[in-house]
CSV table of C-alpha atoms in Angstrom, one decimal:
chain,number,residue,atom,x,y,z
E,1,MET,CA,88.0,113.1,92.5
E,2,SER,CA,90.3,115.1,90.1
E,3,LYS,CA,88.5,117.0,87.3
E,4,LYS,CA,88.6,115.9,83.8
E,5,ARG,CA,90.8,117.7,81.4
E,6,PRO,CA,88.8,120.0,78.9
E,7,GLY,CA,88.3,118.3,75.6
E,8,ARG,CA,89.6,114.9,76.7
E,9,GLN,CA,87.7,111.7,77.5
E,10,PRO,CA,88.5,109.7,80.6
E,11,LEU,CA,90.5,106.6,79.8
E,12,PRO,CA,88.2,103.6,80.1
E,13,SER,CA,88.5,100.8,82.6
E,14,THR,CA,91.7,102.2,84.1
E,15,PRO,CA,91.9,102.2,87.9
E,16,SER,CA,93.4,105.6,89.0
E,17,THR,CA,93.8,107.9,91.8
E,18,ALA,CA,93.9,111.7,91.9
E,19,SER,CA,97.6,111.7,92.0
E,20,ASP,CA,97.7,109.3,89.0
E,21,ARG,CA,95.8,111.9,86.9
E,22,SER,CA,97.8,115.0,88.0
E,23,PRO,CA,98.5,117.6,85.3
E,24,GLY,CA,101.0,116.4,82.8
E,25,HIS,CA,100.5,112.7,83.6
E,26,GLU,CA,97.9,110.2,82.6
E,27,VAL,CA,97.8,106.5,82.9
E,28,PRO,CA,97.4,104.6,79.6
E,29,ALA,CA,94.8,102.0,79.4
E,30,VAL,CA,97.3,99.3,78.2
E,31,PRO,CA,101.0,99.5,77.5
E,32,PRO,CA,101.7,101.0,74.1
E,33,ALA,CA,103.7,97.8,73.1
E,34,ALA,CA,100.5,95.6,73.6
E,35,VAL,CA,98.1,97.8,71.5
E,36,PRO,CA,97.5,95.9,68.3
E,37,ASP,CA,98.3,97.9,65.2
E,38,PRO,CA,94.9,98.3,63.3
E,39,LYS,CA,96.9,98.4,60.0
E,40,ARG,CA,98.9,95.3,60.8
E,41,TRP,CA,97.5,93.0,58.1
E,42,TRP,CA,97.9,95.6,55.5
E,43,ALA,CA,101.5,96.0,56.8
E,44,LEU,CA,101.9,92.1,56.3
E,45,ALA,CA,100.8,92.5,52.8
E,46,VAL,CA,103.5,95.2,52.1
E,47,ILE,CA,106.2,93.2,53.9
E,48,ALA,CA,105.2,90.1,52.0
E,49,LEU,CA,105.5,91.8,48.7
E,50,ALA,CA,109.0,92.9,49.5
E,51,GLN,CA,109.9,89.4,50.7
E,52,LEU,CA,108.6,87.7,47.7
E,53,MET,CA,110.5,90.1,45.4
E,54,VAL,CA,113.9,89.5,47.2
E,55,ILE,CA,113.6,85.6,47.3
E,56,LEU,CA,112.1,85.5,43.8
E,57,ASP,CA,115.0,87.3,42.4
E,58,GLY,CA,117.4,84.6,43.5
E,59,THR,CA,116.1,82.3,40.8
E,60,VAL,CA,114.0,84.2,38.5
E,61,VAL,CA,117.0,84.9,36.3
E,62,ASN,CA,118.0,81.3,36.2
E,63,ILE,CA,115.8,80.1,33.4
E,64,ALA,CA,116.3,83.4,31.5
E,65,LEU,CA,120.1,83.2,31.7
E,66,PRO,CA,120.6,81.3,28.3
E,67,SER,CA,118.6,83.9,26.6
E,68,ALA,CA,120.5,86.8,28.2
E,69,GLN,CA,123.8,85.1,27.4
E,70,ARG,CA,123.0,84.9,23.6
E,71,ALA,CA,121.5,88.5,23.6
E,72,LEU,CA,124.5,90.3,25.4
E,73,GLY,CA,127.3,88.0,23.9
E,74,MET,CA,128.3,86.6,27.3
E,75,SER,CA,130.9,84.1,27.6
E,76,ASP,CA,130.4,80.7,29.3
E,77,ALA,CA,133.1,81.6,32.0
E,78,ASP,CA,131.3,85.0,32.8
E,79,ARG,CA,127.8,84.0,32.7
E,80,GLN,CA,127.9,82.7,36.4
E,81,TRP,CA,128.4,86.4,37.5
E,82,VAL,CA,124.7,87.1,36.7
E,83,ILE,CA,123.9,84.8,39.7
E,84,THR,CA,127.1,85.3,41.8
E,85,ALA,CA,127.1,89.1,41.7
E,86,TYR,CA,123.6,89.0,43.4
E,87,THR,CA,124.4,86.5,46.1
E,88,LEU,CA,127.8,88.0,46.8
E,89,ALA,CA,126.4,91.4,47.6
E,90,PHE,CA,123.4,90.1,49.3
E,91,GLY,CA,125.1,87.7,51.6
E,92,GLY,CA,128.2,89.8,52.2
E,93,LEU,CA,126.3,93.0,53.1
E,94,LEU,CA,123.3,91.5,55.1
E,95,LEU,CA,124.8,92.1,58.5
E,96,LEU,CA,125.8,95.7,57.6
E,97,GLY,CA,122.2,96.2,56.2
E,98,GLY,CA,120.7,94.9,59.4
E,99,ARG,CA,122.6,97.2,61.7
E,100,ILE,CA,121.8,100.2,59.4
E,101,SER,CA,118.2,99.3,59.7
E,102,ASP,CA,118.5,99.4,63.5
E,103,LEU,CA,120.4,102.8,63.4
E,104,VAL,CA,118.3,104.7,60.9
E,105,GLY,CA,115.0,103.1,61.5
E,106,ARG,CA,113.4,99.9,60.1
E,107,LYS,CA,110.7,101.7,58.1
E,108,ARG,CA,113.2,104.1,56.5
E,109,ALA,CA,115.6,101.3,55.7
E,110,PHE,CA,112.7,99.4,54.2
E,111,VAL,CA,111.8,102.3,51.9
E,112,ILE,CA,115.3,102.9,50.8
E,113,GLY,CA,115.8,99.1,50.1
E,114,LEU,CA,112.7,99.0,48.0
E,115,ALA,CA,113.5,102.1,45.9
E,116,GLY,CA,117.0,101.0,45.3
E,117,PHE,CA,116.1,97.4,44.4
E,118,ALA,CA,113.5,98.9,41.8
E,119,ALA,CA,116.1,101.1,40.3
E,120,ALA,CA,118.7,98.4,40.1
E,121,SER,CA,116.2,96.1,38.5
E,122,ALA,CA,115.3,98.6,35.8
E,123,LEU,CA,119.1,99.2,35.1
E,124,GLY,CA,119.6,95.4,34.7
E,125,GLY,CA,116.6,95.1,32.4
E,126,ALA,CA,117.9,97.8,30.2
E,127,ALA,CA,121.6,96.4,30.2
E,128,ALA,CA,123.4,96.9,27.0
E,129,GLY,CA,126.2,94.6,27.8
E,130,PRO,CA,127.4,92.0,30.4
E,131,GLY,CA,129.2,94.4,32.6
E,132,MET,CA,126.1,96.6,33.0
E,133,LEU,CA,124.1,93.5,33.8
E,134,PHE,CA,126.6,92.3,36.5
E,135,ALA,CA,126.7,95.7,38.2
E,136,ALA,CA,122.9,95.9,38.3
E,137,ARG,CA,122.7,92.5,39.8
E,138,ALA,CA,125.4,93.6,42.4
E,139,LEU,CA,123.2,96.6,43.2
E,140,GLN,CA,120.1,94.5,43.6
E,141,GLY,CA,122.0,92.4,46.2
E,142,ALA,CA,123.2,95.4,48.1
E,143,PHE,CA,119.8,97.0,48.3
E,144,ALA,CA,118.3,93.5,49.2
E,145,ALA,CA,120.8,93.3,52.1
E,146,VAL,CA,119.1,96.5,53.5
E,147,LEU,CA,115.6,95.4,52.6
E,148,ALA,CA,115.4,91.9,53.9
E,149,PRO,CA,116.3,92.4,57.6
E,150,SER,CA,114.2,95.5,57.8
E,151,ALA,CA,111.3,93.6,56.4
E,152,LEU,CA,111.6,90.7,58.9
E,153,SER,CA,112.3,93.0,61.9
E,154,LEU,CA,109.1,95.2,60.9
E,155,LEU,CA,107.1,91.9,60.9
E,156,THR,CA,108.7,90.9,64.3
E,157,THR,CA,107.7,94.2,65.9
E,158,THR,CA,104.2,94.5,64.3
E,159,PHE,CA,102.6,91.2,65.5
E,160,THR,CA,102.4,90.7,69.3
E,161,ASP,CA,99.4,88.3,69.7
E,162,PRO,CA,100.6,84.7,69.7
E,163,LYS,CA,98.0,83.4,67.3
E,164,GLU,CA,98.3,86.4,64.9
E,165,ARG,CA,102.1,86.1,65.2
E,166,ALA,CA,102.0,82.5,64.1
E,167,ARG,CA,99.8,83.4,61.1
E,168,ALA,CA,102.1,86.2,60.1
E,169,PHE,CA,105.2,84.2,60.3
E,170,GLY,CA,103.4,81.4,58.4
E,171,VAL,CA,102.9,83.8,55.5
E,172,TYR,CA,106.4,84.9,55.8
E,173,GLY,CA,107.9,81.5,55.9
E,174,ALA,CA,105.9,80.3,53.0
E,175,LEU,CA,107.2,83.1,50.8
E,176,ALA,CA,110.8,82.6,52.1
E,177,GLY,CA,110.6,78.9,51.2
E,178,GLY,CA,108.4,79.1,48.2
E,179,GLY,CA,109.7,82.2,46.6
E,180,SER,CA,112.6,80.4,45.0
E,181,ALA,CA,110.2,77.9,43.2
E,182,VAL,CA,107.9,80.8,42.2
E,183,GLY,CA,111.0,82.4,40.6
E,184,LEU,CA,111.5,79.5,38.4
E,185,VAL,CA,107.9,79.6,37.2
E,186,VAL,CA,107.9,83.4,36.6
E,187,GLY,CA,111.3,83.2,34.9
E,188,GLY,CA,110.1,80.5,32.5
E,189,LEU,CA,106.8,82.4,31.7
E,190,LEU,CA,108.5,85.7,31.1
E,191,THR,CA,111.5,84.2,29.1
E,192,GLU,CA,109.2,82.3,26.7
E,193,TYR,CA,106.4,84.7,26.2
E,194,LEU,CA,108.1,88.1,26.5
E,195,THR,CA,111.9,88.5,26.8
E,196,TRP,CA,114.6,87.6,29.4
E,197,ARG,CA,114.7,91.5,30.3
E,198,TRP,CA,111.3,91.1,32.0
E,199,SER,CA,112.8,88.7,34.5
E,200,LEU,CA,114.3,92.0,35.9
E,201,TYR,CA,111.6,94.4,35.0
E,202,VAL,CA,109.1,92.4,36.9
E,203,ASN,CA,110.6,93.8,40.1
E,204,VAL,CA,109.6,97.4,39.3
E,205,PRO,CA,105.9,97.1,39.7
E,206,ILE,CA,106.2,94.9,42.7
E,207,ALA,CA,108.5,97.4,44.5
E,208,LEU,CA,106.3,100.3,43.5
E,209,ALA,CA,103.2,98.5,44.9
E,210,ALA,CA,105.1,98.0,48.3
E,211,LEU,CA,106.4,101.6,48.2
E,212,LEU,CA,102.8,103.0,47.8
E,213,GLY,CA,101.8,101.0,50.8
E,214,ALA,CA,104.8,101.5,53.2
E,215,PRO,CA,104.0,105.0,54.4
E,216,ALA,CA,100.3,104.2,55.0
E,217,PHE,CA,100.6,100.8,56.7
E,218,LEU,CA,104.0,100.3,58.2
E,219,ARG,CA,104.6,101.3,61.8
E,220,ASP,CA,108.2,101.5,63.1
E,221,ARG,CA,108.2,100.9,66.8
E,222,SER,CA,111.0,102.5,68.6
E,223,GLY,CA,114.4,100.9,68.5
E,224,ARG,CA,117.8,102.6,68.7
E,225,ARG,CA,118.3,105.7,66.6
E,226,GLY,CA,121.7,107.4,65.9
E,227,GLY,CA,124.7,105.8,67.6
E,228,HIS,CA,127.9,104.7,65.8
E,229,LEU,CA,128.3,102.2,63.3
E,230,ASP,CA,131.0,99.5,63.9
E,231,VAL,CA,133.2,100.3,61.0
E,232,PRO,CA,136.0,97.7,61.8
E,233,GLY,CA,133.2,95.1,62.4
E,234,ALA,CA,131.6,96.0,59.2
E,235,LEU,CA,134.8,95.6,57.2
E,236,LEU,CA,135.7,92.3,58.9
E,237,GLY,CA,132.3,90.7,58.7
E,238,CYS,CA,131.4,91.9,55.2
E,239,GLY,CA,134.9,91.1,53.9
E,240,GLY,CA,134.9,87.6,55.5
E,241,LEU,CA,131.5,86.8,54.0
E,242,VAL,CA,132.4,88.1,50.6
E,243,ALA,CA,135.6,86.2,50.6
E,244,LEU,CA,133.9,83.0,51.7
E,245,VAL,CA,131.0,83.2,49.1
E,246,TYR,CA,133.3,84.1,46.4
E,247,GLY,CA,135.6,81.2,47.3
E,248,LEU,CA,132.8,78.8,47.3
E,249,SER,CA,131.5,80.1,43.9
E,250,GLU,CA,134.9,79.8,42.4
E,251,ALA,CA,135.5,76.3,43.7
E,252,GLU,CA,133.4,74.6,41.1
E,253,PRO,CA,135.1,76.1,37.9
E,254,ARG,CA,138.6,76.3,39.4
E,255,GLY,CA,138.6,73.2,41.7
E,256,TRP,CA,138.8,73.0,45.4
E,257,THR,CA,142.6,72.7,45.4
E,258,SER,CA,143.1,75.9,43.3
E,259,PRO,CA,145.4,78.4,45.1
E,260,SER,CA,143.0,81.3,44.6
E,261,VAL,CA,140.1,79.3,45.9
E,262,LEU,CA,142.1,78.2,49.0
E,263,THR,CA,143.3,81.7,49.6
E,264,LEU,CA,139.7,83.1,49.5
E,265,LEU,CA,138.5,80.5,51.8
E,266,VAL,CA,141.2,80.8,54.3
E,267,ALA,CA,140.9,84.5,54.1
E,268,GLY,CA,137.1,84.3,54.7
E,269,VAL,CA,137.4,82.1,57.6
E,270,THR,CA,140.2,84.1,59.2
E,271,LEU,CA,138.3,87.4,58.8
E,272,LEU,CA,135.2,85.9,60.3
E,273,ALA,CA,137.2,84.6,63.2
E,274,VAL,CA,138.7,88.1,63.8
E,275,PHE,CA,135.1,89.5,63.4
E,276,VAL,CA,133.8,87.4,66.2
E,277,TRP,CA,136.7,88.3,68.5
E,278,TRP,CA,136.2,92.0,67.8
E,279,GLN,CA,132.5,91.8,68.4
E,280,SER,CA,133.1,90.7,72.0
E,281,ARG,CA,135.1,93.8,72.5
E,282,ALA,CA,133.5,96.6,70.4
E,283,ALA,CA,131.6,99.3,72.1
E,284,ASN,CA,128.8,99.3,69.4
E,285,PRO,CA,129.1,95.8,67.8
E,286,LEU,CA,127.8,95.0,64.4
E,287,LEU,CA,126.6,91.7,65.7
E,288,PRO,CA,126.1,91.6,69.4
E,289,LEU,CA,127.1,88.1,70.4
E,290,ARG,CA,124.2,87.9,72.9
E,291,ILE,CA,122.0,87.4,69.9
E,292,VAL,CA,123.7,84.0,69.0
E,293,ARG,CA,124.5,82.9,72.4
E,294,GLU,CA,120.8,82.0,73.3
E,295,ARG,CA,120.5,78.2,72.6
E,296,ALA,CA,117.3,78.1,70.8
E,297,ARG,CA,118.1,81.0,68.5
E,298,ALA,CA,121.6,79.5,67.7
E,299,GLY,CA,119.8,76.2,67.0
E,300,SER,CA,117.3,77.8,64.7
E,301,PHE,CA,120.2,79.4,62.7
E,302,ALA,CA,121.9,76.1,62.4
E,303,THR,CA,118.6,74.4,61.2
E,304,MET,CA,118.0,77.2,58.6
E,305,GLY,CA,121.5,76.9,57.4
E,306,LEU,CA,121.4,73.1,57.0
E,307,ALA,CA,117.9,73.2,55.4
E,308,THR,CA,119.0,75.6,52.7
E,309,VAL,CA,122.0,73.5,52.0
E,310,GLY,CA,119.8,70.5,51.4
E,311,MET,CA,117.0,72.3,49.6
E,312,PHE,CA,118.9,73.9,46.9
E,313,GLY,CA,119.7,70.5,45.4
E,314,VAL,CA,116.1,70.3,44.2
E,315,PHE,CA,116.3,73.5,42.2
E,316,LEU,CA,119.7,73.1,40.8
E,317,PHE,CA,119.5,69.5,39.7
E,318,LEU,CA,115.9,69.1,38.9
E,319,THR,CA,115.9,72.1,36.7
E,320,TYR,CA,118.7,70.5,34.5
E,321,TYR,CA,117.0,67.1,34.8
E,322,LEU,CA,113.7,68.3,33.5
E,323,GLN,CA,115.1,70.4,30.6
E,324,VAL,CA,118.0,68.3,29.5
E,325,VAL,CA,117.1,64.8,30.3
E,326,LEU,CA,113.4,64.8,29.9
E,327,GLY,CA,113.3,67.7,27.3
E,328,TYR,CA,110.9,70.0,29.1
E,329,PRO,CA,110.6,73.6,27.7
E,330,PRO,CA,111.2,76.7,30.1
E,331,VAL,CA,107.5,77.2,31.0
E,332,ARG,CA,106.8,73.5,31.7
E,333,THR,CA,109.9,73.3,33.7
E,334,GLY,CA,108.9,76.2,35.8
E,335,LEU,CA,105.3,74.9,36.3
E,336,ALA,CA,106.9,71.5,37.4
E,337,PHE,CA,108.1,73.3,40.6
E,338,VAL,CA,104.6,74.5,41.6
E,339,PRO,CA,104.0,71.5,43.9
E,340,VAL,CA,107.0,72.6,46.0
E,341,SER,CA,105.5,76.2,46.4
E,342,ALA,CA,102.2,74.6,47.2
E,343,GLY,CA,103.5,72.2,49.6
E,344,ILE,CA,105.6,75.1,51.4
E,345,VAL,CA,102.4,77.4,51.6
E,346,ILE,CA,100.3,74.6,53.1
E,347,GLY,CA,102.9,73.5,55.4
E,348,ALA,CA,103.7,77.0,56.7
E,349,THR,CA,100.3,78.6,56.6
E,350,GLN,CA,97.8,75.8,57.3
E,351,ILE,CA,99.9,73.3,59.5
E,352,ALA,CA,102.8,75.1,61.2
E,353,ALA,CA,100.9,78.3,61.8
E,354,ARG,CA,98.0,76.4,63.4
E,355,LEU,CA,100.2,74.1,65.5
E,356,LEU,CA,103.0,76.4,66.7
E,357,PRO,CA,100.9,78.3,69.5
E,358,ARG,CA,100.5,74.9,71.2
E,359,THR,CA,103.3,72.8,69.9
E,360,ALA,CA,107.2,72.9,70.7
E,361,PRO,CA,109.0,74.6,67.7
E,362,ARG,CA,111.6,71.7,67.7
E,363,VAL,CA,108.8,69.2,67.0
E,364,LEU,CA,107.7,71.0,63.8
E,365,MET,CA,111.3,71.6,62.6
E,366,SER,CA,112.5,68.1,63.1
E,367,SER,CA,109.2,66.7,61.6
E,368,GLY,CA,109.6,68.9,58.6
E,369,MET,CA,113.3,68.0,57.9
E,370,VAL,CA,112.4,64.4,58.1
E,371,LEU,CA,109.6,64.9,55.6
E,372,ALA,CA,111.9,66.8,53.3
E,373,ALA,CA,114.6,64.2,53.5
E,374,THR,CA,112.1,61.4,52.4
E,375,GLY,CA,111.3,63.5,49.5
E,376,MET,CA,115.1,63.8,48.7
E,377,VAL,CA,115.4,60.0,48.9
E,378,LEU,CA,112.5,59.5,46.5
E,379,LEU,CA,114.2,61.9,44.0
E,380,SER,CA,117.4,59.8,44.3
E,381,ARG,CA,115.5,56.9,42.5
E,382,LEU,CA,114.8,58.8,39.5
E,383,THR,CA,116.0,57.5,36.1
E,384,VAL,CA,116.3,58.7,32.5
E,385,HIS,CA,112.8,57.1,31.8
E,386,THR,CA,111.0,58.5,35.0
E,387,GLN,CA,107.6,60.0,34.5
E,388,TYR,CA,106.6,63.2,36.4
E,389,VAL,CA,103.4,62.4,38.0
E,390,PRO,CA,104.1,59.0,39.6
E,391,HIS,CA,107.7,59.8,40.5
E,392,VAL,CA,108.6,63.3,40.6
E,393,LEU,CA,105.4,64.9,42.0
E,394,PRO,CA,105.2,63.0,45.3
E,395,ALA,CA,108.7,63.8,46.1
E,396,LEU,CA,108.3,67.6,45.5
E,397,LEU,CA,105.1,67.6,47.8
E,398,LEU,CA,107.0,66.0,50.5
E,399,VAL,CA,109.9,68.4,50.1
E,400,GLY,CA,107.6,71.4,50.0
E,401,LEU,CA,105.6,70.4,53.1
E,402,GLY,CA,108.8,69.6,55.0
E,403,MET,CA,110.1,73.0,54.2
E,404,GLY,CA,107.0,74.8,55.1
E,405,LEU,CA,106.9,73.1,58.5
E,406,THR,CA,110.5,74.1,59.1
E,407,PHE,CA,110.7,77.6,57.9
E,408,MET,CA,107.9,79.0,59.7
E,409,PRO,CA,108.9,78.0,63.3
E,410,VAL,CA,112.5,78.8,62.4
E,411,TYR,CA,111.7,82.4,61.6
E,412,ALA,CA,109.4,82.7,64.6
E,413,THR,CA,111.9,81.3,67.1
E,414,ALA,CA,115.0,82.9,65.8
E,415,THR,CA,113.6,86.4,66.1
E,416,ALA,CA,111.6,85.9,69.4
E,417,GLY,CA,112.9,87.6,72.4
E,418,VAL,CA,115.2,90.0,70.6
E,419,PRO,CA,115.5,93.6,72.1
E,420,ALA,CA,113.9,96.1,69.6
E,421,GLN,CA,117.2,97.8,69.0
E,422,ASP,CA,118.7,94.5,67.8
E,423,ALA,CA,115.7,93.3,65.8
E,424,GLY,CA,117.3,94.4,62.4
E,425,VAL,CA,120.8,92.8,62.9
E,426,ALA,CA,119.1,89.5,64.3
E,427,SER,CA,116.9,89.4,61.3
E,428,ALA,CA,120.0,90.0,59.1
E,429,ALA,CA,121.9,87.2,60.9
E,430,LEU,CA,119.1,84.8,60.0
E,431,ASN,CA,119.1,85.9,56.4
E,432,THR,CA,123.0,85.6,56.2
E,433,VAL,CA,122.8,82.1,57.4
E,434,GLN,CA,120.2,81.3,54.8
E,435,GLN,CA,122.2,82.9,52.0
E,436,MET,CA,125.4,81.2,53.1
E,437,GLY,CA,123.6,77.8,53.2
E,438,ALA,CA,122.2,78.3,49.6
E,439,SER,CA,125.7,79.3,48.3
E,440,LEU,CA,127.4,76.4,50.2
E,441,GLY,CA,124.7,73.9,49.2
E,442,THR,CA,124.9,74.9,45.4
E,443,VAL,CA,128.7,74.6,45.3
E,444,LEU,CA,129.1,71.3,47.5
E,445,LEU,CA,126.1,69.4,46.0
E,446,ASN,CA,127.2,70.4,42.4
E,447,THR,CA,130.7,69.2,43.0
E,448,ILE,CA,129.5,65.9,44.4
E,449,ALA,CA,127.1,65.4,41.5
E,450,THR,CA,129.8,66.2,38.9
E,451,GLY,CA,132.3,63.8,40.4
E,452,ALA,CA,129.7,61.0,40.6
E,453,THR,CA,128.8,61.7,36.9
E,454,SER,CA,132.4,61.5,35.7
E,455,ARG,CA,133.1,58.3,37.7
E,456,TYR,CA,129.9,56.7,36.2
E,457,ILE,CA,130.7,57.6,32.6
E,458,GLN,CA,134.2,56.4,32.9
E,459,ALA,CA,133.0,53.2,34.3
E,460,HIS,CA,130.2,52.4,31.8
E,461,ALA,CA,131.1,54.3,28.7
E,462,HIS,CA,132.4,51.1,27.0
E,463,GLU,CA,129.6,48.8,27.9
E,464,PRO,CA,127.5,47.9,25.0
E,465,ALA,CA,124.3,48.3,27.0
E,466,HIS,CA,125.2,51.8,28.0
E,467,ARG,CA,126.5,53.2,24.7
E,468,GLY,CA,124.6,56.3,23.6
E,469,THR,CA,122.9,56.8,26.9
E,470,ALA,CA,126.0,56.9,29.2
E,471,LEU,CA,125.9,60.7,29.4
E,472,ASP,CA,122.3,60.9,30.4
E,473,GLU,CA,122.6,57.9,32.8
E,474,GLY,CA,125.7,59.3,34.3
E,475,THR,CA,124.1,62.8,34.8
E,476,VAL,CA,121.1,61.2,36.5
E,477,HIS,CA,123.3,59.0,38.7
E,478,GLY,CA,125.3,62.1,39.8
E,479,PHE,CA,122.0,63.8,40.8
E,480,SER,CA,120.9,60.7,42.7
E,481,VAL,CA,124.1,60.7,44.8
E,482,ALA,CA,123.7,64.5,45.4
E,483,TYR,CA,120.0,63.9,46.5
E,484,LEU,CA,121.1,61.3,48.9
E,485,CYS,CA,123.6,63.7,50.3
E,486,SER,CA,120.9,66.3,50.7
E,487,ALA,CA,118.8,63.9,52.5
E,488,GLY,CA,121.8,63.4,55.0
E,489,VAL,CA,122.0,67.1,55.5
E,490,LEU,CA,118.3,67.5,56.1
E,491,LEU,CA,118.4,64.7,58.7
E,492,LEU,CA,121.3,66.3,60.4
E,493,ALA,CA,119.1,69.5,60.6
E,494,ALA,CA,116.3,67.4,62.2
E,495,LEU,CA,118.8,66.3,64.8
E,496,VAL,CA,120.2,69.7,65.4
E,497,ALA,CA,116.7,71.2,65.8
E,498,GLY,CA,115.7,68.4,68.2
E,499,LEU,CA,118.7,68.8,70.5
E,500,THR,CA,119.0,72.7,70.6
E,501,VAL,CA,115.6,74.3,70.3
E,502,GLN,CA,113.8,74.4,73.6
E,503,PRO,CA,110.8,72.2,74.0
E,504,ARG,CA,108.4,75.1,74.6
E,505,LYS,CA,106.7,77.8,72.6
E,506,PRO,CA,108.9,80.6,71.6
E,507,PRO,CA,108.5,84.0,73.4
E,508,THR,CA,106.0,86.2,71.6
E,509,THR,CA,106.4,89.7,73.0
E,510,GLY,CA,110.1,90.2,74.1
E,511,ASN,CA,111.1,91.7,71.0
E,512,ASP,CA,108.1,93.9,70.7
E,513,THR,CA,108.9,96.0,73.7
E,514,PRO,CA,110.4,99.3,72.8
E,515,ALA,CA,113.9,99.9,73.9
């Protein structure tokens, strides 16, 4: 037998020979990638805080927007930029942010994103004019594009045990789906009881809490460091996404046939097509095509995109319905969305997280989309005299449960089996699909609702039975048509998930192996 090294205990339960323990070489008890991080649940708390902040900020400003518009003297034409500046920068820069996370390190990118997001939020809260607020929102989106993929890839590489991984992704999926509804509640409370500026200032303490925990609890497992950034790919991909998102945002005020809108959309599609061509030839591609070629992952991406297209009809139309048609104040409007958040949390953490280790992901995804579509059909039956508890509440619970059942397995499946060096960009690709789905859903569904409302008003305005109520009835009719379209999109998502996502549990360790 070989001698023990001075000052070192022998490694327990590790079969070895004398040659195995020769000087300079010892056999570890278990592979490093399989050793659970003892601080992993604290790491989840830090990651969850960051995820909540990013998702929440997509809607927290919505209810505060009228107050901000009055305070800063913003025009009706310009007020959309408070929302659009954030989504443009976030959606357009996500792929670049994901690759930066892979190159400089996920933990470092996470900290940079948090600090930058907090600073941009403070700048927006102190805005003295519209331009300063627009710039701050764009900066928030840019730093969120670095923060979001690094957070998801850190989660992916931290949890290796299948049951623990399911629980962790259940929490993450609940926040990803419920954060938008939470943003409406928080925005209503802050606007009514403090000031609209706190809808931005609220991010600062959240970011500081996550920044304090990041150095202590986050562990950045090895991925690629250094290397070269794909500059042509970054320009093509980011340029294409920005042009496409901007074109979609301008389609509502300018019309789909506007030359500027058509030019932006064609330019966006063209740039993205060239981007895909370039990625197949670049030495260090921004988005390695191997990430999206795997069938289950591609199906998960498509399911996420379609789900967010359909889901955003709830927040867009129901907010307006509750405040304008039913006359709810901001706080009551925000609280009306609590059942959506509750349903998402229950669906993701209590149902999907428990079933995923022994249930095919596509079963959960398809079932969730069918539940959410059923909720949308119920919402399509609302009238100007509808009451919240018997009519709106059941629909919101169904939508929330359905989204929770869907988001959790989508995140787990889309990020499973990705090499460690690509974890950041794979996470960014999923976030990009989510952002693009939200932008596309907002524009398309709003266009459908507006058109249906106009046609209804024109057809009924001169009927005695509808005089004085034609506007409200037309608005609700437009929303009903849009909800039915949302239901159709969600059923399409159920079909896509059922046909493309493999009928087995997703891999749980492939992306935890250091490269």
